[in-house]
PDB file of C-alpha atoms in Angstrom:
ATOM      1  CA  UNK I 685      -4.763  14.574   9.475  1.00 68.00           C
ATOM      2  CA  UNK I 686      -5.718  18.150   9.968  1.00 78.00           C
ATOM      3  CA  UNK I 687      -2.153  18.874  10.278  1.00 80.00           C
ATOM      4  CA  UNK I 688      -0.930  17.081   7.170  1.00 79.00           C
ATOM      5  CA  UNK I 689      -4.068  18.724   5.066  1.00 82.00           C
ATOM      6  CA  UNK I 690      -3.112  22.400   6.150  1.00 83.00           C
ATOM      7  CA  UNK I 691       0.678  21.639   4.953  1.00 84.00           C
ATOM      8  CA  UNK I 692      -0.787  20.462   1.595  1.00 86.00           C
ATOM      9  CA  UNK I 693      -3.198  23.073   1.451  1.00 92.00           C
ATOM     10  CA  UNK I 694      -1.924  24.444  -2.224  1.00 94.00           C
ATOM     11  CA  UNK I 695      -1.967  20.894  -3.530  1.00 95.00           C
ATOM     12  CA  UNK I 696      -5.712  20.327  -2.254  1.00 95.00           C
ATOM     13  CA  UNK I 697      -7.021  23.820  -3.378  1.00 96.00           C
ATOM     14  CA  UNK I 698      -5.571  23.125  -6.873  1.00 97.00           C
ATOM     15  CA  UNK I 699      -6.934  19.005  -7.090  1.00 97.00           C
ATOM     16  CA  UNK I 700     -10.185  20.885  -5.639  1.00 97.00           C
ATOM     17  CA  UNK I 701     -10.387  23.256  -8.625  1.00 97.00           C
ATOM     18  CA  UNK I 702      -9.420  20.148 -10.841  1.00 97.00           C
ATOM     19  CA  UNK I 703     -12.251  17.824  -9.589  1.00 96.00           C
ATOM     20  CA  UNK I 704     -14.727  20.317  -8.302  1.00 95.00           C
ATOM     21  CA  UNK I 705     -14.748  23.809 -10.639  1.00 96.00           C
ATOM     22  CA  UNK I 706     -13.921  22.186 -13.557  1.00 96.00           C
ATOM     23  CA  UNK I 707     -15.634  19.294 -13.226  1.00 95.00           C
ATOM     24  CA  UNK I 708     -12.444  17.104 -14.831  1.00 96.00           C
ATOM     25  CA  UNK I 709     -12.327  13.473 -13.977  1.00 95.00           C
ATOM     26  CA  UNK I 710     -10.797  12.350 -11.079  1.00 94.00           C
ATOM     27  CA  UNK I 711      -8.623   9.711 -12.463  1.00 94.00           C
ATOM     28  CA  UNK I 712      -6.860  12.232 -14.980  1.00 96.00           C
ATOM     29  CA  UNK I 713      -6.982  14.699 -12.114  1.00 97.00           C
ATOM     30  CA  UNK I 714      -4.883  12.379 -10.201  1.00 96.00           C
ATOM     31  CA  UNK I 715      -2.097  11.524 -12.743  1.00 97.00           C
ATOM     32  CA  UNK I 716      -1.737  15.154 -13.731  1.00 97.00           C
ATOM     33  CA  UNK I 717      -1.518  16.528 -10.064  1.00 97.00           C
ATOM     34  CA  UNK I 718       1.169  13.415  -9.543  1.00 95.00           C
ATOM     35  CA  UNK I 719       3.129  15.081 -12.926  1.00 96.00           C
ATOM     36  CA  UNK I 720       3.300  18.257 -11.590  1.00 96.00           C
ATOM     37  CA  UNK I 721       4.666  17.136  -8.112  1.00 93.00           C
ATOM     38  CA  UNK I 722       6.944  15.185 -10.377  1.00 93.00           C
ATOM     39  CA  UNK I 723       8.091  18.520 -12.386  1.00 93.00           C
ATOM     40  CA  UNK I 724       8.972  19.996  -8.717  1.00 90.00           C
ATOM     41  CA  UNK I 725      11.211  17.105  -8.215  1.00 88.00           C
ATOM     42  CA  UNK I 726      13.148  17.607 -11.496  1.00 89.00           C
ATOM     43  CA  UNK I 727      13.888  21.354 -11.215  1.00 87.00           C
ATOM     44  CA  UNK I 728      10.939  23.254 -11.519  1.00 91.00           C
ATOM     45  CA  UNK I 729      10.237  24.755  -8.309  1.00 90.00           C
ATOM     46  CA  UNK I 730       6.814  25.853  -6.909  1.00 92.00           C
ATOM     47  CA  UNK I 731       4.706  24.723  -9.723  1.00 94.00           C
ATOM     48  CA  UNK I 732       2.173  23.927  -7.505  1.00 95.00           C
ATOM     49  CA  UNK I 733       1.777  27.474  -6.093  1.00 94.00           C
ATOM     50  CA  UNK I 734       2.120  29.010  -9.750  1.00 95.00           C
ATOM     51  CA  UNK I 735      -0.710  26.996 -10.329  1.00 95.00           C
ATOM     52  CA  UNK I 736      -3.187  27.991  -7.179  1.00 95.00           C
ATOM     53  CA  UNK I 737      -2.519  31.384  -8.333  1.00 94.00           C
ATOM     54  CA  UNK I 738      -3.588  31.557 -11.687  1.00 95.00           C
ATOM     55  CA  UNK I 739      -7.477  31.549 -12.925  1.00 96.00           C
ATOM     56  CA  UNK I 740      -9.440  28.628 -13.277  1.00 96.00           C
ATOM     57  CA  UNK I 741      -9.216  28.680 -16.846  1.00 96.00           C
ATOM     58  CA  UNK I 742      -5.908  28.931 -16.957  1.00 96.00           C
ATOM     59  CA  UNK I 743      -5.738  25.630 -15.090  1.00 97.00           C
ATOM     60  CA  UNK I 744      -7.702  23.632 -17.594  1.00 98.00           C
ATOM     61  CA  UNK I 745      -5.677  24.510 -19.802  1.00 97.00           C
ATOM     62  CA  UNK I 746      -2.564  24.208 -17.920  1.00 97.00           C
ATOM     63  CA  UNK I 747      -4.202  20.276 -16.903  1.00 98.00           C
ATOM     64  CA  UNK I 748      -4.953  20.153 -21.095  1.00 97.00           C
ATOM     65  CA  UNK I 749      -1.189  20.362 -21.441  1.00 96.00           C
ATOM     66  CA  UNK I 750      -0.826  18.129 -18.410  1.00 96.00           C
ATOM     67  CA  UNK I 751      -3.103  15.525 -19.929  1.00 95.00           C
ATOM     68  CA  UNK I 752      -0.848  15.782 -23.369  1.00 92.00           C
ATOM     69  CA  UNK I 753       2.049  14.551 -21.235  1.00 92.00           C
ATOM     70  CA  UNK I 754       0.520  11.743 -19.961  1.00 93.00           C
ATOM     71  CA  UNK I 755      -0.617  10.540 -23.445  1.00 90.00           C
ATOM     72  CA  UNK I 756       3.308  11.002 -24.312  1.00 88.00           C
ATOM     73  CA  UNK I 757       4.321   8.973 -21.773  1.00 89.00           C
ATOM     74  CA  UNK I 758       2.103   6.307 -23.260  1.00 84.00           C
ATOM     75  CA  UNK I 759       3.865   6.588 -27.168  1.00 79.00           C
ATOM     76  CA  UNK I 760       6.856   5.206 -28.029  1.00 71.00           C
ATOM     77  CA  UNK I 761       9.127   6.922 -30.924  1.00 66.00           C
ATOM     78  CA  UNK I 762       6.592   9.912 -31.460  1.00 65.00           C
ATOM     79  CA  UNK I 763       7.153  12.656 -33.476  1.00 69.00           C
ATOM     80  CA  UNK I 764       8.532  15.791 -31.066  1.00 66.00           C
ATOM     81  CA  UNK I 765       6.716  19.019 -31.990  1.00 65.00           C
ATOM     82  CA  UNK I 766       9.595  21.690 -32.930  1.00 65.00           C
ATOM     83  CA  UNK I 767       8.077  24.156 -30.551  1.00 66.00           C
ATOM     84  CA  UNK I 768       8.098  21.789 -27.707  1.00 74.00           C
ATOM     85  CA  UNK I 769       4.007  21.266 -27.761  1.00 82.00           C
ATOM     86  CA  UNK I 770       3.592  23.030 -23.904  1.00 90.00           C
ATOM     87  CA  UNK I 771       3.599  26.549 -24.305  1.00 91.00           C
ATOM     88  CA  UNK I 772       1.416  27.166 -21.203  1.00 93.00           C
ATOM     89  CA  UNK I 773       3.033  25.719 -19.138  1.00 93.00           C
ATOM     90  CA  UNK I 774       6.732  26.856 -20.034  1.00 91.00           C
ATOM     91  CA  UNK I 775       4.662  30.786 -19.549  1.00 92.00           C
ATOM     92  CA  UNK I 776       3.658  29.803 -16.267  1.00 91.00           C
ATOM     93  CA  UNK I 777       6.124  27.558 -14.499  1.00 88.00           C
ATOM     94  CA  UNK I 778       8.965  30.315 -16.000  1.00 86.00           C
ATOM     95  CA  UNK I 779      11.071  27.173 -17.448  1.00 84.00           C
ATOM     96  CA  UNK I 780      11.853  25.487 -20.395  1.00 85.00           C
ATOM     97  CA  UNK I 781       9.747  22.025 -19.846  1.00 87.00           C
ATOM     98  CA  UNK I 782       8.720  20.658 -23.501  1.00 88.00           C
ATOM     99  CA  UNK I 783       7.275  17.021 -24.723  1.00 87.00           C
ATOM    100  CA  UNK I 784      11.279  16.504 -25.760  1.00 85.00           C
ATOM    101  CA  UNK I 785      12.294  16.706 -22.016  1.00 86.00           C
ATOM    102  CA  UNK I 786       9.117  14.308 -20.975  1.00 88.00           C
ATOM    103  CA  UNK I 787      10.520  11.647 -23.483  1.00 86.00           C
ATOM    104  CA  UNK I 788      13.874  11.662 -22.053  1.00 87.00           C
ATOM    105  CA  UNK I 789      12.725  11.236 -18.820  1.00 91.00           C
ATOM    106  CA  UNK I 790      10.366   8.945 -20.101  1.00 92.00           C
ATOM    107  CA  UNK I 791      10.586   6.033 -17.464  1.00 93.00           C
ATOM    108  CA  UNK I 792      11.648   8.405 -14.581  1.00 93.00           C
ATOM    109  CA  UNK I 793       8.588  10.146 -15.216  1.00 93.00           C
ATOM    110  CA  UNK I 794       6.241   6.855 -15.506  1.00 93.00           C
ATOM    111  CA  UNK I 795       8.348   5.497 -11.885  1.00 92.00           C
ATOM    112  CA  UNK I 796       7.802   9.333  -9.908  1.00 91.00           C
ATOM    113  CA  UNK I 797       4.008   9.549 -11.027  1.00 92.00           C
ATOM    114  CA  UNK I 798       3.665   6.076  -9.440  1.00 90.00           C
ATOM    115  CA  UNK I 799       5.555   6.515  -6.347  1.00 88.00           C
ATOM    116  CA  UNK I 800       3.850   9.998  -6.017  1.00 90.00           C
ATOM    117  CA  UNK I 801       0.560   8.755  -6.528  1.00 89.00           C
ATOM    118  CA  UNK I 802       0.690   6.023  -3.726  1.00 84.00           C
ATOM    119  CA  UNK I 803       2.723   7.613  -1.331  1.00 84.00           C
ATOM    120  CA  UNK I 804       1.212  11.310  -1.499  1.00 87.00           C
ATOM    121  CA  UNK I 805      -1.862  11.858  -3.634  1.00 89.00           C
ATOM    122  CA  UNK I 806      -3.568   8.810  -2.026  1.00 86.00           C
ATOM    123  CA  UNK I 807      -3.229  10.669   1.327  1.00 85.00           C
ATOM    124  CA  UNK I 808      -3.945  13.932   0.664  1.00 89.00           C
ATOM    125  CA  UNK I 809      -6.695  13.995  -1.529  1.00 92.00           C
ATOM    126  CA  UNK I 810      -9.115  11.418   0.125  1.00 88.00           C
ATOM    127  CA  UNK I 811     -11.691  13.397   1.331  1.00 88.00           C
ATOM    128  CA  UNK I 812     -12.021  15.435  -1.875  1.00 92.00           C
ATOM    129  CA  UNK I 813     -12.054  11.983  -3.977  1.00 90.00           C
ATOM    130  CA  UNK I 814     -14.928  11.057  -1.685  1.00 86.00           C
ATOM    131  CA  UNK I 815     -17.140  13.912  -1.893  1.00 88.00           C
ATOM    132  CA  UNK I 816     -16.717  13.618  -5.708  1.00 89.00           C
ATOM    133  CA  UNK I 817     -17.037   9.837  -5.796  1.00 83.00           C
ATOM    134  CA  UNK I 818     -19.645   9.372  -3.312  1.00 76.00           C
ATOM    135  CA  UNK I 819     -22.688   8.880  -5.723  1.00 54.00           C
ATOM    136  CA  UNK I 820     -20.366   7.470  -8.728  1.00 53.00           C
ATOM    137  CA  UNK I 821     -18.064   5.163  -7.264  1.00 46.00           C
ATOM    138  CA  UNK I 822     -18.431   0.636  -6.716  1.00 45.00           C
ATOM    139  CA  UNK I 823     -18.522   0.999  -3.066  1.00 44.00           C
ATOM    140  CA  UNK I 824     -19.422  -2.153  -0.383  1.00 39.00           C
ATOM    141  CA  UNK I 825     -22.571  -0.984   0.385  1.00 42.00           C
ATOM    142  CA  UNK I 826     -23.219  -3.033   3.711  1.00 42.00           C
ATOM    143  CA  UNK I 827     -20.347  -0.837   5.439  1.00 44.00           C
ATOM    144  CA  UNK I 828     -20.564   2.481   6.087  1.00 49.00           C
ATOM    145  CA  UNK I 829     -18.944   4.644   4.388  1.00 50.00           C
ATOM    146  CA  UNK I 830     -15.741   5.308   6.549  1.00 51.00           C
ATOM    147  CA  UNK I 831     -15.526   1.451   6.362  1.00 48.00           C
ATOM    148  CA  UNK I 832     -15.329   1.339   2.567  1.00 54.00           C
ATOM    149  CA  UNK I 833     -12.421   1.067   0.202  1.00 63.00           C
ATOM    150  CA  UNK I 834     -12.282   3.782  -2.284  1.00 73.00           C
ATOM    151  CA  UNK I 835     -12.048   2.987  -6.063  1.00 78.00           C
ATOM    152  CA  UNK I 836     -11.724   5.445  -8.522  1.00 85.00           C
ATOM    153  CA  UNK I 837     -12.814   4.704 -11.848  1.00 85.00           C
ATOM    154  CA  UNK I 838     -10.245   5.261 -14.450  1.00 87.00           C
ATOM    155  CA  UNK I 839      -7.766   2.620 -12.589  1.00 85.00           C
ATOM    156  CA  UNK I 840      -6.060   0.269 -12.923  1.00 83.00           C
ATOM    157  CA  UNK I 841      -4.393   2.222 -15.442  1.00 88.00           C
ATOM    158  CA  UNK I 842      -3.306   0.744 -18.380  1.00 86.00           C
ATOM    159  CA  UNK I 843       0.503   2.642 -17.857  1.00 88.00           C
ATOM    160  CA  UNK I 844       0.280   3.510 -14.238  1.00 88.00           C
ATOM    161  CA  UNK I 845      -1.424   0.262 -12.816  1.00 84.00           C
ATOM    162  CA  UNK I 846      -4.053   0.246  -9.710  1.00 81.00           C
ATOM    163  CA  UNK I 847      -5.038   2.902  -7.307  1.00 80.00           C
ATOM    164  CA  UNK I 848      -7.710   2.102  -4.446  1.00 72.00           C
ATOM    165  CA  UNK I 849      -7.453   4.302  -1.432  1.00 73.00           C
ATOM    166  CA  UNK I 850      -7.894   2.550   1.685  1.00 62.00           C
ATOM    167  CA  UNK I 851     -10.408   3.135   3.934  1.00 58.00           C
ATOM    168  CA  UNK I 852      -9.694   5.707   6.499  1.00 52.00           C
ATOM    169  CA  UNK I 853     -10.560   4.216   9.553  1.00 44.00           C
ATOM    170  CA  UNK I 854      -8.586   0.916   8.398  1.00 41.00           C
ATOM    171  CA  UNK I 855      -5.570   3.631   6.664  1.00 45.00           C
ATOM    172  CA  UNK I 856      -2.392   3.026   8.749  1.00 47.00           C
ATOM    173  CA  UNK I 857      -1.233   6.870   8.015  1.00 48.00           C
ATOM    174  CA  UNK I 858       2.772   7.159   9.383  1.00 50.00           C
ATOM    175  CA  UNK I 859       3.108  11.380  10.212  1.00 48.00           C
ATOM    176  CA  UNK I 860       6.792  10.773  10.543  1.00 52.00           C
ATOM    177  CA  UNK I 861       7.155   9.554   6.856  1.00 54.00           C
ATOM    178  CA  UNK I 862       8.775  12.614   5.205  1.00 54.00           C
ATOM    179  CA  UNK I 863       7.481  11.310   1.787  1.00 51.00           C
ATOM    180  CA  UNK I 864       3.870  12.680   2.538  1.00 49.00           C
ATOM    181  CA  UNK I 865       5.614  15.809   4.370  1.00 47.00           C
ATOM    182  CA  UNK I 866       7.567  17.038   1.316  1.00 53.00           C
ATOM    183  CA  UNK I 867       6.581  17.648  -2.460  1.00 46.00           C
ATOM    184  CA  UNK I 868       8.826  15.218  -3.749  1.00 44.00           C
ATOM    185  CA  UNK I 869       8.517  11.508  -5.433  1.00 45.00           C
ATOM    186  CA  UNK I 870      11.078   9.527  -5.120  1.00 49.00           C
ATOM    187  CA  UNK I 871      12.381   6.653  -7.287  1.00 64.00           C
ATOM    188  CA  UNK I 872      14.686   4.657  -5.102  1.00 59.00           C
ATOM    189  CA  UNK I 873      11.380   2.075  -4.162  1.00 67.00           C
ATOM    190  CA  UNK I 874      10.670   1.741  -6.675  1.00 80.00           C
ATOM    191  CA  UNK I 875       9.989  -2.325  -8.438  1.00 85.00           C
ATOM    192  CA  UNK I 876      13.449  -4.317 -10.320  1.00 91.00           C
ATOM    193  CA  UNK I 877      11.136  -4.135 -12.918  1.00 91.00           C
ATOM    194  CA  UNK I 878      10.924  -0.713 -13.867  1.00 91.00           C
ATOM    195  CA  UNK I 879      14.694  -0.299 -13.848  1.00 94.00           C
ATOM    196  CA  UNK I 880      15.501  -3.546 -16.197  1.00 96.00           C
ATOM    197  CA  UNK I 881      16.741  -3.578 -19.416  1.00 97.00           C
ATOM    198  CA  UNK I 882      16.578  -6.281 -21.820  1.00 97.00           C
ATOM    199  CA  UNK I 883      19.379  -6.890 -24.117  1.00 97.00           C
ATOM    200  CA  UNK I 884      19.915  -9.213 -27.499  1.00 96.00           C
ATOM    201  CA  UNK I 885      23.302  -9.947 -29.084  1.00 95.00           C
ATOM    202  CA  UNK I 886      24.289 -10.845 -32.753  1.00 92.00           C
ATOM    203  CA  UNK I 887      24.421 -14.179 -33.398  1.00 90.00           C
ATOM    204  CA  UNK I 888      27.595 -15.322 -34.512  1.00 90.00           C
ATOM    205  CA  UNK I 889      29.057 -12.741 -32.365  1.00 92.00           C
ATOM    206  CA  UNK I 890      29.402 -13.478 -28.707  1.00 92.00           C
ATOM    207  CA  UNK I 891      29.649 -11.315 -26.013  1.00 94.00           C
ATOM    208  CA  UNK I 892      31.072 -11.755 -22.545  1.00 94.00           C
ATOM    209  CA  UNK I 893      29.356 -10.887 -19.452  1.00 94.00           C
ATOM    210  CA  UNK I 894      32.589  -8.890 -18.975  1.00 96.00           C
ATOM    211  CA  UNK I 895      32.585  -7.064 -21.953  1.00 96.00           C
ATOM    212  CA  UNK I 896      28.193  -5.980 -21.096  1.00 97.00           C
ATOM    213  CA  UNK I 897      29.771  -4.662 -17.254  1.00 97.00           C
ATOM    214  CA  UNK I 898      32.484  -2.886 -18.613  1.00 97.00           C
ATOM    215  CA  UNK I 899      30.107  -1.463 -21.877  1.00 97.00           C
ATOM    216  CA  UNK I 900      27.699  -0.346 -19.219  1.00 98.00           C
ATOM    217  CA  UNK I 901      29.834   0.549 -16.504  1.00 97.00           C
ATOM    218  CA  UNK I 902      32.529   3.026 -18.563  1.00 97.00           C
ATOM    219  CA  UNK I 903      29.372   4.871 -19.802  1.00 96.00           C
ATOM    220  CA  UNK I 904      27.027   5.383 -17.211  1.00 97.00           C
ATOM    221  CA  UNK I 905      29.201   4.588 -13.829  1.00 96.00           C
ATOM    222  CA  UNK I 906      28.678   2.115 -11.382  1.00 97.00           C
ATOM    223  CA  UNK I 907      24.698   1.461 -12.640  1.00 97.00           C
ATOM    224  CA  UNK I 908      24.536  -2.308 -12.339  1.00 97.00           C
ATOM    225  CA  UNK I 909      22.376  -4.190  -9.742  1.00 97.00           C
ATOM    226  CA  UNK I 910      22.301  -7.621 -11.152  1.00 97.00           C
ATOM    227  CA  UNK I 911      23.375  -8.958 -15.110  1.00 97.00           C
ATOM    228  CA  UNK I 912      21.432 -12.103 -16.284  1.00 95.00           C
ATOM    229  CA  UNK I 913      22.867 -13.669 -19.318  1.00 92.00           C
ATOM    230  CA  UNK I 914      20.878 -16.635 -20.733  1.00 78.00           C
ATOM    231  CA  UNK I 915      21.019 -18.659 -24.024  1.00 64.00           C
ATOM    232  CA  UNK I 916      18.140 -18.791 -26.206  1.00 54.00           C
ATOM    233  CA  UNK I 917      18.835 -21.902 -28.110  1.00 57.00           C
ATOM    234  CA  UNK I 918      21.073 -24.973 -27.003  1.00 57.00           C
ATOM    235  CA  UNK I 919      24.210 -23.238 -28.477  1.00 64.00           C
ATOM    236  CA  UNK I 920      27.272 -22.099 -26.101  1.00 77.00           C
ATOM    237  CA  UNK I 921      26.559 -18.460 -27.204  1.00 86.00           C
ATOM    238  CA  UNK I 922      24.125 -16.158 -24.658  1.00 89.00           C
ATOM    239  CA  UNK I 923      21.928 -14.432 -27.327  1.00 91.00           C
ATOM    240  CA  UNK I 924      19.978 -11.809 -24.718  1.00 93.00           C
ATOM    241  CA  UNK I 925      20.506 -10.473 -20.882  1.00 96.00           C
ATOM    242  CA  UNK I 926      18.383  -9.215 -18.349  1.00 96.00           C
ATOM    243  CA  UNK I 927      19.976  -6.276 -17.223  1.00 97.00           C
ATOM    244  CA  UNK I 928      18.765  -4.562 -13.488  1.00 97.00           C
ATOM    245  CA  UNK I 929      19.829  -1.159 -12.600  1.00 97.00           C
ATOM    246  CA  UNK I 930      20.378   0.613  -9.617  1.00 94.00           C
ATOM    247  CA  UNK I 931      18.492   3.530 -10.116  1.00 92.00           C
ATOM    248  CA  UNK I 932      15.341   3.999 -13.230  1.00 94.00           C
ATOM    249  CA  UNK I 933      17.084   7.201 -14.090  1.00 94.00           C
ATOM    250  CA  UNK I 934      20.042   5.181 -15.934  1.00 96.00           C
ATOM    251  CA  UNK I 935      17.070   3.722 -17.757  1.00 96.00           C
ATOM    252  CA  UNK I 936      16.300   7.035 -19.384  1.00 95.00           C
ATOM    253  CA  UNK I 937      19.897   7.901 -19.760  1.00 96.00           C
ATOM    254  CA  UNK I 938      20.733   4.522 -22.176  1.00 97.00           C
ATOM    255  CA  UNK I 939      17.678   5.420 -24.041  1.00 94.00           C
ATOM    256  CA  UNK I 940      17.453   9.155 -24.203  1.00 89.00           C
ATOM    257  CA  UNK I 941      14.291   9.253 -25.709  1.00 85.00           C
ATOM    258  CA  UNK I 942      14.153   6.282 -28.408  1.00 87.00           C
ATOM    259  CA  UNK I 943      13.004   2.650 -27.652  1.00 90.00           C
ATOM    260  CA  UNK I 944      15.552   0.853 -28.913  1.00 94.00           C
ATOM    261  CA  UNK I 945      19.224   1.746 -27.910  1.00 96.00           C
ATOM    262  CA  UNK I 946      22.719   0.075 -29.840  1.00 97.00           C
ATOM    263  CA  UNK I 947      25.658   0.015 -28.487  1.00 97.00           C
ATOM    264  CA  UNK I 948      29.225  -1.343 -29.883  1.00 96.00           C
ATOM    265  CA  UNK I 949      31.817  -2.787 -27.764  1.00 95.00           C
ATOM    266  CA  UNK I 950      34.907  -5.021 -29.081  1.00 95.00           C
ATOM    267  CA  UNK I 951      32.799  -4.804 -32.757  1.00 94.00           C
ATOM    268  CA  UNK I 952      30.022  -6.617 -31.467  1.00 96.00           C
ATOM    269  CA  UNK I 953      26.537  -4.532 -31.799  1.00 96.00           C
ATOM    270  CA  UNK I 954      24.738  -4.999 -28.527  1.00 97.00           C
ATOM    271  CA  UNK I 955      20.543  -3.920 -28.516  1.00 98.00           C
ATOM    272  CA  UNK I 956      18.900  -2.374 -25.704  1.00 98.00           C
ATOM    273  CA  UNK I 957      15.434  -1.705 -24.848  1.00 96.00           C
ATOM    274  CA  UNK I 958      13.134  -1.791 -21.622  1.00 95.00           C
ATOM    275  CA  UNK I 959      11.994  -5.065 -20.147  1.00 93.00           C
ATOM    276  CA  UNK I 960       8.230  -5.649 -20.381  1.00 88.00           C
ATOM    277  CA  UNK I 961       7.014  -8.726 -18.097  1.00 80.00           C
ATOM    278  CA  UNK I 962       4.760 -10.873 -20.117  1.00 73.00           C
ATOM    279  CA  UNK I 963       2.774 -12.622 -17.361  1.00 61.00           C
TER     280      UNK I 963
END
């Protein structure tokens, strides 16, 4: 553990100033540390170090911004500042990363944070999450305290979902799993859920299950997992589709940016959104 700390050091000494110095809450803390690992992933390299470099002020307000990008991951069809709405960061990280880039990336963004927050953050950060938590958090009081699940208040999440770090002497921690090694989050475990579309046709005008694969397929490559087309009615015409994708990238690519994608093959309009389960 010692060993995976000191190769995280920069990531602990800037959650540290997060949760510690500036007194910010943990659960935010979290999410925006995940983003940033995130914005390594996409092309921004070192952000991280940038960051542990920099005074503590300008991390709050570099974690203001971060916190801004979280909320826009939460909108749907928001108005895009002109001048991008992240000037702080764009100074510090030396790139061009603006609220227009977060909405493209959109569900990319929402799938990393996840997978980053689970697979790294919830490993790394532990022992600062329990010296901040220890007096705050709903703890099982008849264990001690290495026994103990650790909740963070803020989660579950309303976009990101739950987060409860084991505890560590229960914590089956694998040193050979390069995703806790290496400042990356990657999408390719991530749930059929968050790379399904859902899809509605024009009555009237039916569509083919061939026509949907070659639609999809001629535009965006070989993208489809598994097509679904069901009837809504007791007609012969399929009137929506469950579409899965391979990868939640492709997601963000039929979308680029809007909720609602249309697309036109054979002159038949064909609607596109993202799937929400309604449990």
């Amino acid at each position: 553990m010692e060993e995976l700390h000191q190769f995280h050091k920069k990531d602990r000494e800037v959650f540290s100033c997060l949760v510690i110095k500036l007194g910010r809450d943990p659960a935010q803390s979290l999410l925006i540390m995940a983003l940033w690992l995130w914005l390594e992933n996409i092309g921004f390299p070192n952000v991280i170090s940038k960051l542990a470099s920099v005074s503590d002020i300008l991390v709050n307000g570099l974690a203001d911004e971060g916190e801004k990008c979280l909320k826009w991951l939460d909108l749907e069809n928001a108005r895009i500042p002109i001048v991008g709405g992240l000037p702080l960061t764009s100074t510090i990280i030396h790139g061009e990363i603006s609220l227009q880039l977060i909405s493209q990336k959109r569900f990319t963004a929402i799938a990393s944070i996840k997978s980053i927050l689970y697979k790294v953050c919830a490993r790394i950060f532990t022992d600062i999450l329990q010296n901040v938590l220890c007096n705050t958090s709903t703890r099982i009081m008849s264990l001690p305290s290495n026994y103990r699940p650790l909740i963070v208040p803020g989660f579950p999440h309303p976009l990101f979902g739950s987060f409860i770090i084991p505890p560590i002497n229960f914590e089956e921690l694998d040193l050979s799993d390069p995703r806790i090694w290496e400042n990356k989050g990657p999408c390719d475990d991530v749930t059929d859920d968050d790379k399904t579309m859902f899809l509605t046709f024009s009555r009237g005008f039916p569509v083919t299950e061939e026509e949907v694969r070659n639609l999809f397929t001629n535009a965006f490559g070989d993208c489809i997992k598994v097509l679904n087309m069901s009837n809504s009615d007791t007609s012969d015409q399929v009137l929506f589709a469950t579409l899965v994708l391979k990868n939640v990238q492709t997601v963000d690519q039929i979308l680029n940016g809007k909720h609602i994608a249309k697309f036109r093959i054979n002159g038949k309009h064909i609607w596109t959104r993202k799937y929400e389960r309604r449990d």
